[in-house]
Every structure is written in structure tokens, then in C-alpha cells.
Tab-separated table of C-alpha atoms in Angstrom:
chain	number	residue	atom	x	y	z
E	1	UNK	CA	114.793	82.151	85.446
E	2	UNK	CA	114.128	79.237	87.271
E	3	UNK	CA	114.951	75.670	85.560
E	4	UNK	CA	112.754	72.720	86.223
E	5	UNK	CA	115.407	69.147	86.374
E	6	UNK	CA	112.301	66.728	86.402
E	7	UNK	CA	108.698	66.722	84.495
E	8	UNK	CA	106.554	66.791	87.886
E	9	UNK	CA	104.148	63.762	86.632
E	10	UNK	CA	106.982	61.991	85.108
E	11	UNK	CA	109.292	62.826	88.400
E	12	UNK	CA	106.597	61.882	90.788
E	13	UNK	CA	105.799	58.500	88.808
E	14	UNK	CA	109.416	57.424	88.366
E	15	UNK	CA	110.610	57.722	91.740
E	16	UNK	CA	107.353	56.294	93.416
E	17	UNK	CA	108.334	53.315	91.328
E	18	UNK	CA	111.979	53.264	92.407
E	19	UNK	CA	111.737	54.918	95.858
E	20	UNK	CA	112.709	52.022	98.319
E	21	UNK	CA	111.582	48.828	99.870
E	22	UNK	CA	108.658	49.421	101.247
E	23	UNK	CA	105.594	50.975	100.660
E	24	UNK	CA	104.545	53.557	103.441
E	25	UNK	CA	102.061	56.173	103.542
E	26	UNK	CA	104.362	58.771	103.478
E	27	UNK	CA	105.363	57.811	99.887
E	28	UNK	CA	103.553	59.943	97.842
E	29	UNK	CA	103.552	63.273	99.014
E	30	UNK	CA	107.326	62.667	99.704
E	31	UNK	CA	107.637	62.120	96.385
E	32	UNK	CA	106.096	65.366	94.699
E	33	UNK	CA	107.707	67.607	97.976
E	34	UNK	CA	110.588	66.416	96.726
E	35	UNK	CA	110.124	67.181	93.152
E	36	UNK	CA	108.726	70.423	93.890
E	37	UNK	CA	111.874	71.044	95.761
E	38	UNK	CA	113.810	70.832	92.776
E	39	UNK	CA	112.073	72.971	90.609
E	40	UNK	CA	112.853	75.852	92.905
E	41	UNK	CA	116.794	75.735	92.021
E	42	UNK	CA	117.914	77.956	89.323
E	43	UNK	CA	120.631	77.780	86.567
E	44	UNK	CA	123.195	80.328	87.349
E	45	UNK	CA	123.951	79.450	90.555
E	46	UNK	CA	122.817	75.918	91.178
E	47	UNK	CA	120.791	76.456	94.928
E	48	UNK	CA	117.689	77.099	95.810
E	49	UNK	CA	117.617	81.194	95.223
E	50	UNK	CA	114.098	81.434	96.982
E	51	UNK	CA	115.357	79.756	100.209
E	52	UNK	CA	118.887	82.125	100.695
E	53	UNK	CA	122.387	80.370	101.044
E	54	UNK	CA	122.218	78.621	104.463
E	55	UNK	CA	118.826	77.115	103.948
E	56	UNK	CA	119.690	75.574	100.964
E	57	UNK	CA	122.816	73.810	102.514
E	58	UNK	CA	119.771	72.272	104.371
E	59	UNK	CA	117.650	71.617	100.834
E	60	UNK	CA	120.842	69.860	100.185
E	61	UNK	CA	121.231	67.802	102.982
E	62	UNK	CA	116.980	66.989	102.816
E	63	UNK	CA	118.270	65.600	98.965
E	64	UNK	CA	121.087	63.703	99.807
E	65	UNK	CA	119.073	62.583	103.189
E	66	UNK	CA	116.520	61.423	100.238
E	67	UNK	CA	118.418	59.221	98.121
E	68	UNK	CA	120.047	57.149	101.373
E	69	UNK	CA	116.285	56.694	102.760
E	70	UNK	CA	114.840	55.724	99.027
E	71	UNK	CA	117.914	54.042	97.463
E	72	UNK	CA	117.479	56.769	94.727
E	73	UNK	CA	120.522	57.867	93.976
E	74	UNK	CA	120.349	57.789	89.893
E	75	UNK	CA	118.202	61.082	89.836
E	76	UNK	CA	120.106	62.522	92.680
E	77	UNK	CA	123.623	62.634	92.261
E	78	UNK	CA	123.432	64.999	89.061
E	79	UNK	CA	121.900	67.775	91.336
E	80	UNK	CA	124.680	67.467	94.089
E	81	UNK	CA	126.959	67.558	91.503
E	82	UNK	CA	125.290	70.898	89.858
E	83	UNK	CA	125.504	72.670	93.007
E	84	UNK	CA	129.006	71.440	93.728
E	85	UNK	CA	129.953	72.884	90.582
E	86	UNK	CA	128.004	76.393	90.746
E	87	UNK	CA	127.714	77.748	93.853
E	88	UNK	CA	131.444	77.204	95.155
E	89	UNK	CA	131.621	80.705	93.250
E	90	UNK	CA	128.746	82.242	94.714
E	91	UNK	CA	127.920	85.900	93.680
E	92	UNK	CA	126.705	88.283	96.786
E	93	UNK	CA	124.764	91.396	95.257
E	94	UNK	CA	124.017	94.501	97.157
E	95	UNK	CA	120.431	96.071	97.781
E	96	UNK	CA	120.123	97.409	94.180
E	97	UNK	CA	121.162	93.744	92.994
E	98	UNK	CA	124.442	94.567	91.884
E	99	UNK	CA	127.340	91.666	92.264
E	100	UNK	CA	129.364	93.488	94.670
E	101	UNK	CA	132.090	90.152	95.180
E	102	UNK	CA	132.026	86.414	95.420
E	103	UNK	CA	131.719	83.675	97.519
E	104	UNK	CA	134.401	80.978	97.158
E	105	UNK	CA	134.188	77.801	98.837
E	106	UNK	CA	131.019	78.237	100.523
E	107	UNK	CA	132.946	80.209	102.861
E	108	UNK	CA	131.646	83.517	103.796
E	109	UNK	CA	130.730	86.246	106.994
E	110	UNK	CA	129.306	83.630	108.855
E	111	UNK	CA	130.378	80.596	110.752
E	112	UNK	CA	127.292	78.725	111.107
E	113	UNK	CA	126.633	79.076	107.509
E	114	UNK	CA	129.836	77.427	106.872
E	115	UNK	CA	129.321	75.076	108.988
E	116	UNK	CA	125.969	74.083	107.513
E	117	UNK	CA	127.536	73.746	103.930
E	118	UNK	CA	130.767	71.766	105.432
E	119	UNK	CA	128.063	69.066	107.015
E	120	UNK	CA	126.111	69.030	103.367
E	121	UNK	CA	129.448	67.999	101.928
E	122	UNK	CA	130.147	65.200	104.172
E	123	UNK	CA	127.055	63.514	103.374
E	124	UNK	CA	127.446	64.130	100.057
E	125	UNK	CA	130.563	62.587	100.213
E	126	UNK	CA	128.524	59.652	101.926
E	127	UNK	CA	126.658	58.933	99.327
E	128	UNK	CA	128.539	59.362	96.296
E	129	UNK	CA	131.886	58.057	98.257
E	130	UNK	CA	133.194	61.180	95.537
E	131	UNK	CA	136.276	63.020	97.394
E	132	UNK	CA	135.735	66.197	96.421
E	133	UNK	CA	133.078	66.800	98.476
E	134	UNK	CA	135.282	65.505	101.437
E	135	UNK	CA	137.704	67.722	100.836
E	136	UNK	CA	135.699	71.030	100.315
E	137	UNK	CA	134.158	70.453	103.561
E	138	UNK	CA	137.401	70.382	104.916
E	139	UNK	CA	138.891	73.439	103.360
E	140	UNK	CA	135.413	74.925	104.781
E	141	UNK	CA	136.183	73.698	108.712
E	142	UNK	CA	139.937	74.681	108.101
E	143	UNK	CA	138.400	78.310	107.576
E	144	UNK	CA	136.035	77.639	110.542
E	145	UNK	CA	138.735	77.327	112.935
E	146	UNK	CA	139.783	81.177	112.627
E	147	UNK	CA	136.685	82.107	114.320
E	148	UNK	CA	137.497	80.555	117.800
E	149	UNK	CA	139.137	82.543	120.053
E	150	UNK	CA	140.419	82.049	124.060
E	151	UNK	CA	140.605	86.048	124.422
E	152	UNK	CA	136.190	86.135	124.202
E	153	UNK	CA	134.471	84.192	127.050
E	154	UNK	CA	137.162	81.571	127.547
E	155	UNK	CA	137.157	80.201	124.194
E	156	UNK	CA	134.313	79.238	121.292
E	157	UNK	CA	133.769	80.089	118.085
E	158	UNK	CA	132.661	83.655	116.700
E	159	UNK	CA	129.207	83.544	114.960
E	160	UNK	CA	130.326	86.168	112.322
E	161	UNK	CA	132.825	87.524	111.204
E	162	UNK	CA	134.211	91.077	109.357
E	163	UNK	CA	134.414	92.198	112.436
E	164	UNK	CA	134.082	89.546	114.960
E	165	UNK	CA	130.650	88.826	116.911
E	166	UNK	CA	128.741	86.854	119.219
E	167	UNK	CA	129.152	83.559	120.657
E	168	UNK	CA	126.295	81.428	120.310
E	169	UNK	CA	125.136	78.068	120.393
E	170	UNK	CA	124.256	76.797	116.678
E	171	UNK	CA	127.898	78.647	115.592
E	172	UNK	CA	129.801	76.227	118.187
E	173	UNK	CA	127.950	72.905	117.700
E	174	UNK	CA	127.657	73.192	114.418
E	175	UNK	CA	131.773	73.279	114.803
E	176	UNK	CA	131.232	70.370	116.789
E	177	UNK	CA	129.293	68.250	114.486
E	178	UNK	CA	131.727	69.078	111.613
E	179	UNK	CA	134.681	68.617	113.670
E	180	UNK	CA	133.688	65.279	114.460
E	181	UNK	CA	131.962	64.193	111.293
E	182	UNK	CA	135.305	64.878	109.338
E	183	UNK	CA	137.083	62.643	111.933
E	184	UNK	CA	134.834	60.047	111.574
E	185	UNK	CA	135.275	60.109	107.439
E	186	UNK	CA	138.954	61.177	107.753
E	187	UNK	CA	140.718	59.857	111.357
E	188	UNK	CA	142.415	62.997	111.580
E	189	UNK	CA	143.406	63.266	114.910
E	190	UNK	CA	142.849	67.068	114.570
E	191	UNK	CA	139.430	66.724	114.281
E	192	UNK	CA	138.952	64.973	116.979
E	193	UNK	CA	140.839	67.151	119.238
E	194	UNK	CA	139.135	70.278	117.961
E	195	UNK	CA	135.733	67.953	119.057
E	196	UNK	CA	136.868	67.653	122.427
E	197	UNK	CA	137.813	71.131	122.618
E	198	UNK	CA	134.684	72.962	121.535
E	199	UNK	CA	132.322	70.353	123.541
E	200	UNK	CA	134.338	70.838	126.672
E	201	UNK	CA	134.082	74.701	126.445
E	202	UNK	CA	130.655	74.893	125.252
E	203	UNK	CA	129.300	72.602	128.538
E	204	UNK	CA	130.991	74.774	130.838
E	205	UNK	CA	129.145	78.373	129.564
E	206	UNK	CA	125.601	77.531	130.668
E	207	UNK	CA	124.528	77.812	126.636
E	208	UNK	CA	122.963	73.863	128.026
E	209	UNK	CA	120.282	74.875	130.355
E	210	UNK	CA	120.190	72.108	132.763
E	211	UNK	CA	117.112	73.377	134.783
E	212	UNK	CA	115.100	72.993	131.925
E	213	UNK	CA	117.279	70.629	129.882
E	214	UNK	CA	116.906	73.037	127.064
E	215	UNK	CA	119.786	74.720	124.362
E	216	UNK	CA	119.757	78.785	124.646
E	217	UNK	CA	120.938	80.663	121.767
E	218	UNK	CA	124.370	82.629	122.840
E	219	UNK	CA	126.122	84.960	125.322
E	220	UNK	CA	126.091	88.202	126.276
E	221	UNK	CA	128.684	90.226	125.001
E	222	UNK	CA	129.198	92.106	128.477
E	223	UNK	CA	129.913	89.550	131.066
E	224	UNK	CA	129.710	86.009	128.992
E	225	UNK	CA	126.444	84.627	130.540
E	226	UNK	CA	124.036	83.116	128.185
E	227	UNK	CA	120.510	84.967	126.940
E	228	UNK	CA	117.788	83.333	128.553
E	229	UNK	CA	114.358	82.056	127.160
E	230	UNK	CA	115.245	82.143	123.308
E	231	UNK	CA	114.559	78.576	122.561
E	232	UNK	CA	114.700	77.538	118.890
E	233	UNK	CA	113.854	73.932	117.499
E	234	UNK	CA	117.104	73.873	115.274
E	235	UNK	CA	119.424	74.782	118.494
E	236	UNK	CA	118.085	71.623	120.370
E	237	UNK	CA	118.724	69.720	117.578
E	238	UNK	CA	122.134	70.140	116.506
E	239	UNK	CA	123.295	70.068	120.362
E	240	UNK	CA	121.463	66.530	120.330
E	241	UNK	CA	123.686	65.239	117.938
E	242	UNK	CA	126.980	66.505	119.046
E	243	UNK	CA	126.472	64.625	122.171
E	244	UNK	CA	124.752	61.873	120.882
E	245	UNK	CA	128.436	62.287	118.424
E	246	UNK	CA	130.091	62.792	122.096
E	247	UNK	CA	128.885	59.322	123.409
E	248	UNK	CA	129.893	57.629	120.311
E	249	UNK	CA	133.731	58.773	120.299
E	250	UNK	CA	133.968	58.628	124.453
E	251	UNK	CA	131.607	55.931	125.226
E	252	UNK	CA	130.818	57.976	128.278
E	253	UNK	CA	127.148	57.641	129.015
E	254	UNK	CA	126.967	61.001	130.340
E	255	UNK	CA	126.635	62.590	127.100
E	256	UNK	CA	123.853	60.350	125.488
E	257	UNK	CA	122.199	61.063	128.923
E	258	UNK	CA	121.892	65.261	128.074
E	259	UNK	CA	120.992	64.509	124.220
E	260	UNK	CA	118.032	62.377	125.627
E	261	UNK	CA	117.205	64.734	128.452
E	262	UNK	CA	116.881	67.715	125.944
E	263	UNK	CA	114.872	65.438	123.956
E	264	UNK	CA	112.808	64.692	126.177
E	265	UNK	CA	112.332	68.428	127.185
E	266	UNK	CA	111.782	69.632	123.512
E	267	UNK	CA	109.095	67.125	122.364
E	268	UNK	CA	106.703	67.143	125.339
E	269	UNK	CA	107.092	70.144	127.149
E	270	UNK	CA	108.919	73.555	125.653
E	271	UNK	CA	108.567	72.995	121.881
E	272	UNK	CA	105.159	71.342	121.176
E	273	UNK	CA	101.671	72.705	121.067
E	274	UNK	CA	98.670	70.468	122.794
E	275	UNK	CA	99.072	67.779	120.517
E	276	UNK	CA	102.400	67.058	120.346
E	277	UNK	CA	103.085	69.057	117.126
E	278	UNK	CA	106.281	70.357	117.074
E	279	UNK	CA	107.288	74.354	116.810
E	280	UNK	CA	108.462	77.628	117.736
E	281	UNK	CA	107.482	79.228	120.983
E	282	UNK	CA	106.877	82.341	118.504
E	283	UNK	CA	104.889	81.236	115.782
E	284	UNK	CA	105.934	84.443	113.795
E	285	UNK	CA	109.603	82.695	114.027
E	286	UNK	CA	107.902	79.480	112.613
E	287	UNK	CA	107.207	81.717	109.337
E	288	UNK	CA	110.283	83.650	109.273
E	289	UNK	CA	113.290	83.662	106.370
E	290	UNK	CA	115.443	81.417	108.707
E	291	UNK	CA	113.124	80.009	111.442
E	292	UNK	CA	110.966	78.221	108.264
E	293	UNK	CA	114.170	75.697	108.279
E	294	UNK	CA	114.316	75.139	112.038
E	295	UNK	CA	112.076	72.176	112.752
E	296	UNK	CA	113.733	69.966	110.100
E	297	UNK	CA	117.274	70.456	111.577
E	298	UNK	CA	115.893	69.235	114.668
E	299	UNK	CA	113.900	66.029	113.340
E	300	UNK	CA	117.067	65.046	111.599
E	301	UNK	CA	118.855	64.966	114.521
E	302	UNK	CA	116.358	63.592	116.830
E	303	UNK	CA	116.183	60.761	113.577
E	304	UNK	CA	119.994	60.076	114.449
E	305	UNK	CA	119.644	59.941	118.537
E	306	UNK	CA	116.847	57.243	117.701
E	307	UNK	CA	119.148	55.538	115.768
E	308	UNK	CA	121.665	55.413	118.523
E	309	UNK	CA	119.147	54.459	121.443
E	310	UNK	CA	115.981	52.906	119.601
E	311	UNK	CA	114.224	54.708	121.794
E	312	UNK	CA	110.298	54.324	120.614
E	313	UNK	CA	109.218	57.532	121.871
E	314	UNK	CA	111.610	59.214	119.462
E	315	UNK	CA	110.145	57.091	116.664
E	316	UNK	CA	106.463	57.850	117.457
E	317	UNK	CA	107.172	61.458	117.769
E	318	UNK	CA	108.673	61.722	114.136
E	319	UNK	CA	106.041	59.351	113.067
E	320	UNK	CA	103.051	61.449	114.326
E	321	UNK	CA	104.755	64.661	113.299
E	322	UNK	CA	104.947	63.189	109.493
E	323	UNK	CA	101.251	62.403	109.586
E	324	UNK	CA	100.090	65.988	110.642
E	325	UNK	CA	102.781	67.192	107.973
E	326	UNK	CA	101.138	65.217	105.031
E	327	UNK	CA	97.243	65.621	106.320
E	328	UNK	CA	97.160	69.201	107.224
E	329	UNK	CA	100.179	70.755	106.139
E	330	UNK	CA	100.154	69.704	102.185
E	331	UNK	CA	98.720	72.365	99.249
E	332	UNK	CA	98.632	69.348	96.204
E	333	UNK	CA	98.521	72.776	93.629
E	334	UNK	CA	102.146	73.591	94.446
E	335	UNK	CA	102.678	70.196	95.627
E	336	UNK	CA	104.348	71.522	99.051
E	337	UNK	CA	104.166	71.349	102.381
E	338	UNK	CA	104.009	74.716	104.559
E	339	UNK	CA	105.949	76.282	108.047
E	340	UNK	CA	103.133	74.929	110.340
E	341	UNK	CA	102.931	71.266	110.847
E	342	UNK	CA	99.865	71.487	112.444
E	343	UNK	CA	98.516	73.377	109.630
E	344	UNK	CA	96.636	75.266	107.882
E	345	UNK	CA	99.271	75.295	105.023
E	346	UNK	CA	100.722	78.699	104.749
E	347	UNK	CA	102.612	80.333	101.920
E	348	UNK	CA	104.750	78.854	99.099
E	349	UNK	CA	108.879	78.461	100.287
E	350	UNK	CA	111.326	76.177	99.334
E	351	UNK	CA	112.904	76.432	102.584
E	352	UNK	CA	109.410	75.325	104.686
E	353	UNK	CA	108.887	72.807	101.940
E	354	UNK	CA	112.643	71.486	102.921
E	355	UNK	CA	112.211	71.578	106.420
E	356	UNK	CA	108.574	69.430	106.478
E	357	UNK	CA	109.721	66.798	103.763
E	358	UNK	CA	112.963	66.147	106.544
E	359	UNK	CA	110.397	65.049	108.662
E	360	UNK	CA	108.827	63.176	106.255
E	361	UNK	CA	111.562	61.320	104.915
E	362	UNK	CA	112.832	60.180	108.698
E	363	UNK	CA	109.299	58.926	108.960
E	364	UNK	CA	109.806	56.934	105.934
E	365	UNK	CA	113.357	55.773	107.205
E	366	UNK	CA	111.185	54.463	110.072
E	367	UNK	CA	108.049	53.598	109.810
């Protein structure tokens, strides 16, 4: 049964009054997509059961992302806290719903979805400057690390595991991101070397498409070349930031030269529609389980490379993006935004919901 943390009218009201500096036109609808997003979490378990357990390491990360942009931390800190708490013992049922063993750690069969969970933690240690959360994010990338292997394609991480399978892009920069991001909290030199490691591999298996300055998913198992022409918004995104991250440790230009170059690629030519709406090349991806978190992931990233470069075309592109979301995109019943951001609003999920109020909250951060 789900629990509701916040009285939507109250919720909505308090934290218009309380929800930053300045007043944009992003603020309401934020707001109640943000509320909404709450009420989809549940008691036992602490996540958001409707979204499945590496989209709501993302709903997390959308929260936490929330209280930095707003300065609302008082409401928000109670809910990271909850899901600390509950889900490091996750339950995993099997198809007749029947707890077959447990999740510990938010460590489980696959890598990216650790990795996902390890990144929530470091901003959640961020924010609340509360070790724990540093700490479980490291006992998460410690149990990352067994999934790389020199004896598969030269090196990289494993996306599964139980038994060991495919090499693929979001698996290895998502390594990346939370090798680096746990240096940058920690100055382990470990980290950093495990940065270097898995960024010098992954440039050298052709995953970064440099005729089309686009990220493709993984490699084939037979001879180690990567799959061509399965470009997702989420893939572009998180390689973005691990060179934007790149730059920032080696001060080599080179690096903050691809994340701007894939950018570039992603927003006007592989990943838009005619008016520079971002999404899937399949729009049936756009409105699956895991493809209804994808565009998020890569605003939030394309929010950090602006941050980096103040680059105005990044800033108008999340900007314009936001406005579709909130015009055509928004059902006020459910008080929710929906998997197209060109609209019409689709179905009810936490997870689209999640994905669209990312975008909307970097436009905030912005405007």
C-alpha cells in the first residue's frame, strides 16, 4: 500500500513558498511533479515500487538534485534518509511474487544498476554532508570493481553478472563517473587511478563514435567491435560527464572537446525531432520500463557540461525543453508529467514523471 509523505495542496503550497530565490515559470508544476513523485514510494521498502530499482536510484538523484536547486532541504532529507534505511535490504521476488532472497547494499546482478545507486549516494552525501551515504557508495564501487576484466575485449567492466555478460557503454561510464566522483569527495588515489583506467580503455573500443560524435551501446561478444546505430539519450549523457569529469582532473582540453562534440551531435541532429525536442530514435523506447528514465540522465549531464563551459546553447536547449515539458507534457489530475516532451501526455509513471521534472529542475537552476 502506497504511503503519501506530503498533503499534495499543503506540499505544493509549502514548498512554492520556500522553493528558492527566484521566481521562474517553471515553479509550479515543479512543485506538484515533485510532490506527486513522492506519493509513489511505498512503506516497506522505501523506493519508488512503480518505477523498478534502477529508476528509482534516478527518482533519488531528481530529489536530492531538488533540494540543491530550491534550497529545500527540510522536507527532503527525511526521504533520503527513509530509503537509506529500507532498501539497503531489498527483497527480489520471483514471478509468482514470492521473496526468493535479498538485496544488500544496493548491490545486485547488475553493474550499471550499482553504479546508478553508488552516484545517488554521493550526492546524497552532498547535501546532507552525512557519511554514511559516502561510505555505502563506496562499499557499492568496491563491489563494482569485480566486474572488470583484461581477459574480455582488453579490459572494461561486465554489464551483469551471475554469469558474466556484455560490455557496454552505460556499465563502464557509469564506473567512470563513480570512480571519479568518490575521488573527488574522498582523494583516494584509487579512485582516481581506476578513472584513468576505465576512460583510457573505453576511448580505445570505438563504443565513442567519432564519425558521428555519438555514444553506441556495447560490443559484440564475438570479435569486440561495438553494435552500431543503437543510440540512447541516457548513453550520451553519462559519457558527457565522464569527460567533461576527464577535463576537470587532466586539464587536457581534449576531453571537454568530445563531451561538447557529442553534445552538439545529440541536441541538433541524432536525438531531436523538428523542433528541437529531445528523444529516442524509437519512440516505443521513449515509453518503455527503462527508456521512460533516459532523457533525464542526459539533461542532467548536459546541466553539468554547461556548468563547466557556460556554453548558451546548452542553456537554451534545457530551457526550451522545460517549456515543452510543462505546456504539453503536464496532466494537472495526476499532477505529472509524461515520456514525450513534446507531448501529448501519455500514461501515469513515476519513472517518466522523474525523468521530465530533471529537466525541469535544471531549467530552474538556470533560467
Amino acid at each position: 500500500m502506497m504511503k503519501k509523505y506530503f498533503v499534495a495542496t499543503a506540499m505544493v503550497l509549502l514548498l512554492s513558498a520556500c522553493g528558492g530565490n527566484k521566481h521562474t515559470p517553471f515553479d509550479t508544476k515543479m512543485h506538484a511533479s515533485l510532490e506527486r513523485s513522492l506519493t509513489w514510494r511505498t512503506d516497506s521498502t522505501g523506493i519508488w515500487e512503480t518505477a523498478g530499482w534502477w529508476n528509482s536510484a534516478n527518482l533519488l538523484t531528481a530529489v536530492i538534485r531538488y533540494a540543491e536547486v530550491t534550497k529545500n532541504k527540510r522536507e527532503i532529507v527525511p526521504v533520503i534518509e527513509d530509503v537509506y534505511n529500507k532498501a539497503k535490504h531489498y527483497p527480489i521476488a520471483d514471478s509468482t511474487g514470492q521473496v526468493v532472497r535479498y538485496c544488500d547494499n544496493f548491490i545486485n546482478d547488475y553493474y550499471d544498476d550499482e553504479g546508478w545507486w553508488a552516484l545517488a549516494w554521493i550526492n546524497a552525501f552532498r547535501l546532507t554532508n552525512d557519511k554514511k551515504y559516502l561510505d555505502m557508495a563506496e562499499t557499492i564501487f568496491k563491489d563494482m570493481t569485480t566486474g572488470w576484466s583484461d581477459d574480455t575485449c582488453g579490459g572494461g567492466s561486465f554489464w551483469k553478472k551471475n554469469p558474466l555478460q556484455y560490455k557496454n557503454s552505460i556499465a563502464n561510464n557509469l564506473f567512470a563517473l563513480t570512480a571519479i566522483r568518490l575521488y573527488n569527495e574522498t582523494g583516494k588515489q584509487m579512485y582516481a587511478d581506476w578513472f584513468k583506467k576505465e576512460v583510457n580503455w573505453y576511448l580505445q573500443t570505438g563504443m565513442y563514435n567519432t564519425d558521428i560524435q555519438q555514444i553506441e551501446d556495447g560490443l559484440n561478444k564475438e570479435d569486440c567491435t561495438p553494435n552500431r546505430g543503437a543510440h540512447y539519450t541516457y548513453n550520451q549523457g553519462v559519457a558527457i560527464a565522464v569527460l567533461t569529469e576527464m577535463y576537470l582532473h587532466s586539464h587536457d582540453k581534449k576531453y571537454l572537446s568530445m563531451a561538447e562534440k557529442i553534445a552538439q551531435a545529440t541536441i541538433t541532429k541524432e536525438l531531436v525531432n523538428d523542433e528541437g525536442i529531445l528523444c529516442e530514435m524509437n519512440p516505443q523506447v521513449a515509453k518503455s520500463r527503462d527508456g521512460v528514465q533516459f532523457k533525464g540522465i542526459f539533461i542532467r549531464h548536459l546541466g553539468f557540461l554547461y556548468k563547466v563551459t557556460n556554453n548558451a546553447i546548452y542553456k537554451d536547449f534545457i530551457i526550451k525543453n522545460a517549456e515543452s515539458i510543462i505546456t504539453r507534457d503536464y496532466d494537472p489530475n495526476t499532477m505529472s508529467f509524461g515520456c514525450y516532451w513534446y507531448g501529448p501526455f501519455q500514461e501515469v509513471s513515476a519513472a517518466a514523471n522523474s525523468s521530465a521534472l530533471e529537466c525541469v529542475i535544471e531549467a530552474k537552476a538556470i533560467y
